[in-house]
Coordinates of N, CA and C in Angstrom, one line a residue:
M1 N -108.5 48.0 116.9 CA -107.7 47.9 115.7 C -107.1 49.3 115.4
G2 N -106.6 49.9 116.2 CA -106.0 51.3 116.0 C -107.0 52.3 116.5
G3 N -106.8 53.5 116.0 CA -107.7 54.6 116.5 C -107.2 55.1 117.9
A4 N -106.0 55.3 118.0 CA -105.4 55.8 119.3 C -105.7 57.3 119.5
G5 N -106.4 57.9 118.5 CA -106.7 59.3 118.6 C -105.5 60.2 118.3
G6 N -105.7 61.5 118.2 CA -104.6 62.4 118.0 C -104.0 62.4 116.7
R7 N -103.2 61.4 116.3 CA -102.4 61.5 115.1 C -103.1 60.8 113.9
E8 N -103.9 61.6 113.3 CA -104.6 61.1 112.1 C -103.9 61.7 110.9
G9 N -104.0 61.0 109.8 CA -103.3 61.6 108.6 C -104.1 61.1 107.3
N10 N -103.4 61.3 106.2 CA -104.0 61.0 104.9 C -103.2 59.9 104.2
A11 N -102.3 59.2 104.8 CA -101.5 58.2 104.1 C -102.1 56.8 104.4
T12 N -101.7 55.8 103.6 CA -102.3 54.5 103.7 C -101.2 53.4 103.6
I13 N -101.3 52.4 104.3 CA -100.4 51.2 104.2 C -101.3 50.0 103.7
A14 N -100.8 49.3 102.7 CA -101.6 48.2 102.2 C -100.7 47.0 101.9
G15 N -101.2 45.8 101.8 CA -100.4 44.7 101.4 C -101.2 43.4 101.5
V16 N -100.4 42.3 101.4 CA -100.9 40.9 101.4 C -100.3 40.1 102.5
I17 N -101.0 39.2 103.1 CA -100.5 38.3 104.1 C -100.7 36.9 103.6
R18 N -99.6 36.2 103.3 CA -99.6 34.9 102.7 C -99.8 33.9 103.9
L19 N -100.8 33.0 103.8 CA -101.0 32.0 104.8 C -100.3 30.7 104.3
P20 N -100.0 29.8 105.3 CA -99.3 28.5 104.9 C -100.3 27.7 104.1
E21 N -99.8 26.9 103.2 CA -100.6 26.0 102.4 C -101.3 24.9 103.2
S22 N -100.6 24.5 104.3 CA -101.1 23.5 105.2 C -100.5 23.7 106.6
G23 N -101.1 23.1 107.6 CA -100.6 23.1 108.9 C -101.3 24.2 109.8
L24 N -102.2 25.0 109.3 CA -102.8 26.1 110.0 C -104.2 25.6 110.5
R25 N -104.5 25.8 111.8 CA -105.8 25.4 112.3 C -106.6 26.7 112.5
A26 N -107.5 27.1 111.6 CA -108.3 28.2 111.8 C -109.4 28.3 110.7
D27 N -110.6 28.6 111.1 CA -111.7 28.8 110.1 C -111.6 30.1 109.5
D28 N -111.3 31.1 110.3 CA -111.3 32.5 109.8 C -109.9 33.1 110.2
A29 N -108.9 32.6 109.5 CA -107.5 33.1 109.8 C -107.4 34.6 109.6
C30 N -107.9 35.1 108.5 CA -107.8 36.6 108.2 C -108.4 37.4 109.3
G31 N -109.5 36.9 109.9 CA -110.2 37.7 111.0 C -109.4 37.7 112.3
Q32 N -108.4 36.8 112.3 CA -107.6 36.8 113.6 C -106.2 37.4 113.4
L33 N -106.0 38.2 112.3 CA -104.8 38.9 112.1 C -105.0 40.4 112.3
Q34 N -104.0 41.1 112.8 CA -104.1 42.5 113.0 C -102.8 43.1 112.5
V35 N -103.0 44.1 111.6 CA -101.8 44.8 111.1 C -101.7 46.1 112.0
I36 N -100.6 46.3 112.6 CA -100.4 47.4 113.5 C -99.4 48.4 112.9
V37 N -99.9 49.6 112.6 CA -99.1 50.7 112.2 C -98.9 51.7 113.4
A38 N -97.7 51.9 113.8 CA -97.5 52.7 115.1 C -96.3 53.5 115.0
L39 N -96.2 54.5 115.9 CA -94.9 55.2 116.0 C -93.9 54.3 116.7
P40 N -92.6 54.4 116.3 CA -91.6 53.6 116.8 C -91.5 53.6 118.3
D41 N -91.8 54.7 119.0 CA -91.7 54.7 120.4 C -92.9 54.2 121.1
A42 N -94.0 53.9 120.4 CA -95.2 53.3 121.0 C -95.7 52.2 120.0
P43 N -94.9 51.1 119.9 CA -95.2 50.1 118.9 C -96.5 49.3 119.0
T44 N -97.1 49.3 120.2 CA -98.3 48.6 120.4 C -99.6 49.5 120.3
T45 N -99.4 50.8 120.1 CA -100.5 51.7 120.0 C -100.8 51.9 118.5
G46 N -101.8 51.2 118.0 CA -102.1 51.3 116.5 C -102.6 52.6 116.1
L47 N -102.2 53.1 114.9 CA -102.7 54.3 114.3 C -103.6 54.0 113.1
G48 N -104.5 54.8 112.7 CA -105.3 54.7 111.5 C -106.4 53.7 111.7
R49 N -107.0 53.3 110.6 CA -108.2 52.4 110.5 C -107.7 51.2 109.8
A50 N -107.6 50.0 110.5 CA -107.1 48.8 109.9 C -108.3 47.9 109.4
M51 N -108.1 47.2 108.3 CA -109.0 46.3 107.8 C -108.2 45.1 107.2
V52 N -108.5 43.9 107.6 CA -108.0 42.7 107.0 C -109.1 41.8 106.5
K53 N -109.0 41.4 105.3 CA -110.1 40.5 104.7 C -109.5 39.4 103.9
A54 N -110.3 38.3 103.8 CA -109.8 37.2 103.0 C -109.7 37.6 101.5
S55 N -108.7 37.0 100.9 CA -108.4 37.2 99.5 C -108.2 35.9 98.8
R56 N -107.9 35.9 97.5 CA -107.7 34.7 96.7 C -106.4 34.0 97.0
G57 N -106.4 32.7 96.8 CA -105.1 32.0 96.8 C -104.5 31.9 98.2
N58 N -105.3 31.6 99.2 CA -104.7 31.4 100.5 C -104.0 32.6 101.1
R59 N -104.6 33.8 100.9 CA -104.1 35.0 101.3 C -105.1 35.9 102.0
C60 N -104.6 36.9 102.7 CA -105.5 37.9 103.2 C -104.9 39.3 102.7
S61 N -105.8 40.2 102.4 CA -105.3 41.5 102.0 C -105.6 42.5 103.1
F62 N -104.8 43.6 103.2 CA -105.1 44.5 104.3 C -104.9 46.0 103.8
T63 N -105.5 46.9 104.5 CA -105.3 48.3 104.3 C -105.4 48.9 105.7
V64 N -104.5 49.9 105.9 CA -104.6 50.7 107.1 C -104.6 52.2 106.6
S65 N -105.7 52.8 106.7 CA -105.9 54.1 106.2 C -105.9 55.2 107.3
G66 N -105.6 56.4 106.9 CA -105.7 57.5 107.9 C -104.5 57.5 108.8
V67 N -103.3 57.1 108.3 CA -102.1 57.1 109.2 C -101.3 58.4 108.8
P68 N -100.5 58.9 109.8 CA -99.8 60.2 109.6 C -98.8 60.1 108.4
S69 N -98.8 61.1 107.6 CA -97.8 61.1 106.5 C -96.5 61.8 106.9
D70 N -95.5 61.6 106.2 CA -94.2 62.3 106.5 C -93.7 62.0 107.9
T71 N -94.0 60.9 108.4 CA -93.7 60.5 109.8 C -93.1 59.1 109.8
E72 N -92.0 58.9 110.5 CA -91.4 57.5 110.6 C -92.4 56.6 111.4
L73 N -92.9 55.6 110.7 CA -93.9 54.6 111.3 C -93.3 53.2 111.3
Q74 N -93.8 52.4 112.1 CA -93.5 51.0 112.2 C -94.7 50.2 111.8
V75 N -94.5 49.2 110.9 CA -95.6 48.3 110.4 C -95.3 46.9 110.8
G76 N -96.2 46.3 111.6 CA -96.1 44.9 112.0 C -97.4 44.2 111.9
L77 N -97.3 42.9 112.2 CA -98.4 42.0 112.1 C -98.6 41.3 113.4
A78 N -99.8 41.2 114.0 CA -100.0 40.4 115.2 C -101.0 39.3 114.9
V79 N -100.8 38.2 115.6 CA -101.7 37.0 115.4 C -102.5 36.8 116.6
G80 N -103.8 36.7 116.4 CA -104.8 36.5 117.6 C -104.5 35.1 118.2
G81 N -104.9 35.0 119.5 CA -104.6 33.8 120.3 C -105.3 32.6 119.8
G82 N -106.3 32.7 119.0 CA -107.0 31.5 118.5 C -106.4 31.0 117.2
L83 N -105.5 31.6 116.6 CA -104.8 31.2 115.4 C -103.6 30.4 115.7
K84 N -103.7 29.1 115.5 CA -102.6 28.1 115.8 C -102.2 27.2 114.7
C85 N -101.0 26.7 114.7 CA -100.6 25.7 113.8 C -101.2 24.3 114.3
E86 N -101.2 23.3 113.4 CA -101.7 22.0 113.9 C -100.9 21.4 115.0
T87 N -99.7 21.9 115.2 CA -98.8 21.4 116.3 C -99.2 22.1 117.6
G88 N -100.0 23.2 117.5 CA -100.4 23.9 118.7 C -99.6 25.2 118.9
A89 N -98.5 25.3 118.0 CA -97.7 26.5 118.1 C -98.3 27.7 117.4
T90 N -97.9 28.9 117.8 CA -98.3 30.1 117.1 C -97.5 30.2 115.8
P91 N -98.2 30.6 114.7 CA -97.5 30.7 113.4 C -96.4 31.8 113.5
T92 N -95.3 31.5 112.7 CA -94.2 32.4 112.6 C -94.5 33.5 111.6
I93 N -94.2 34.8 111.9 CA -94.5 35.9 111.0 C -93.2 36.4 110.5
T94 N -93.2 36.6 109.2 CA -92.0 37.2 108.5 C -92.5 38.3 107.6
P95 N -91.9 39.4 107.4 CA -90.7 39.8 108.2 C -91.1 40.4 109.5
E96 N -90.1 40.8 110.3 CA -90.3 41.5 111.6 C -90.9 42.8 111.2
P97 N -91.4 43.5 112.3 CA -91.9 44.9 112.0 C -90.8 45.8 111.4
S98 N -91.2 46.6 110.4 CA -90.2 47.4 109.7 C -90.7 48.9 109.6
A99 N -89.8 49.8 109.4 CA -90.0 51.2 109.3 C -90.5 51.6 107.9
V100 N -91.4 52.6 107.9 CA -91.9 53.1 106.6 C -92.2 54.6 106.8
K101 N -92.1 55.4 105.8 CA -92.4 56.8 105.8 C -93.2 57.0 104.5
V102 N -94.4 57.5 104.6 CA -95.3 57.7 103.5 C -95.5 59.2 103.2
S103 N -95.5 59.6 102.0 CA -95.7 61.0 101.6 C -97.2 61.3 101.7
D104 N -97.6 62.6 101.7 CA -99.0 63.0 101.7 C -99.8 62.3 100.7
Y105 N -100.9 61.8 101.1 CA -101.8 61.0 100.2 C -101.2 59.8 99.6
G106 N -100.1 59.4 100.0 CA -99.4 58.2 99.4 C -99.8 56.9 100.0
T107 N -99.4 55.8 99.4 CA -99.6 54.5 99.9 C -98.3 53.7 99.8
A108 N -98.0 53.1 100.9 CA -96.8 52.2 101.0 C -97.3 50.8 101.1
T109 N -96.6 49.8 100.5 CA -97.0 48.4 100.6 C -96.0 47.6 101.4
R110 N -96.6 46.7 102.2 CA -95.8 45.8 103.0 C -96.5 44.4 102.9
D111 N -95.8 43.4 102.7 CA -96.3 42.0 102.6 C -95.7 41.2 103.8
F112 N -96.6 40.3 104.3 CA -96.2 39.4 105.4 C -96.5 38.0 105.0
S113 N -95.8 37.0 105.7 CA -96.1 35.6 105.5 C -96.2 34.9 106.8
L114 N -97.1 34.0 106.9 CA -97.2 33.2 108.1 C -96.7 31.8 107.8
S115 N -96.0 31.1 108.7 CA -95.6 29.7 108.4 C -95.8 28.9 109.7
C116 N -96.0 27.6 109.4 CA -96.1 26.6 110.5 C -95.0 25.6 110.3
G117 N -94.1 25.5 111.2 CA -93.0 24.5 111.1 C -91.9 25.0 110.2
A118 N -91.0 24.0 109.9 CA -89.8 24.4 109.1 C -90.1 24.6 107.7

């Protein structure tokens, strides 16, 4: 879940992941989600310490701490292979990964949604 070494910092990314009200097949959906904070030129190499946990109201909350400050970062969400919609498809994630720059000791927020079907 991150920890690529080298680039540690004091900034934090936090937010909420909204799960679909119905159509999702998973006992532990939050445990199968991974928030990836990375440098734009290495989007799959996660930075910082990521934690995703179940929250109220069909949501998961997340924090990624120890990411570099004053650096252009990309924040995205990845779905584990065991998390599927009832149709067998992988849930759709919105929005796409986006850029963020956090000041020293600052926190940026990003929210994501999963959906199954139209």
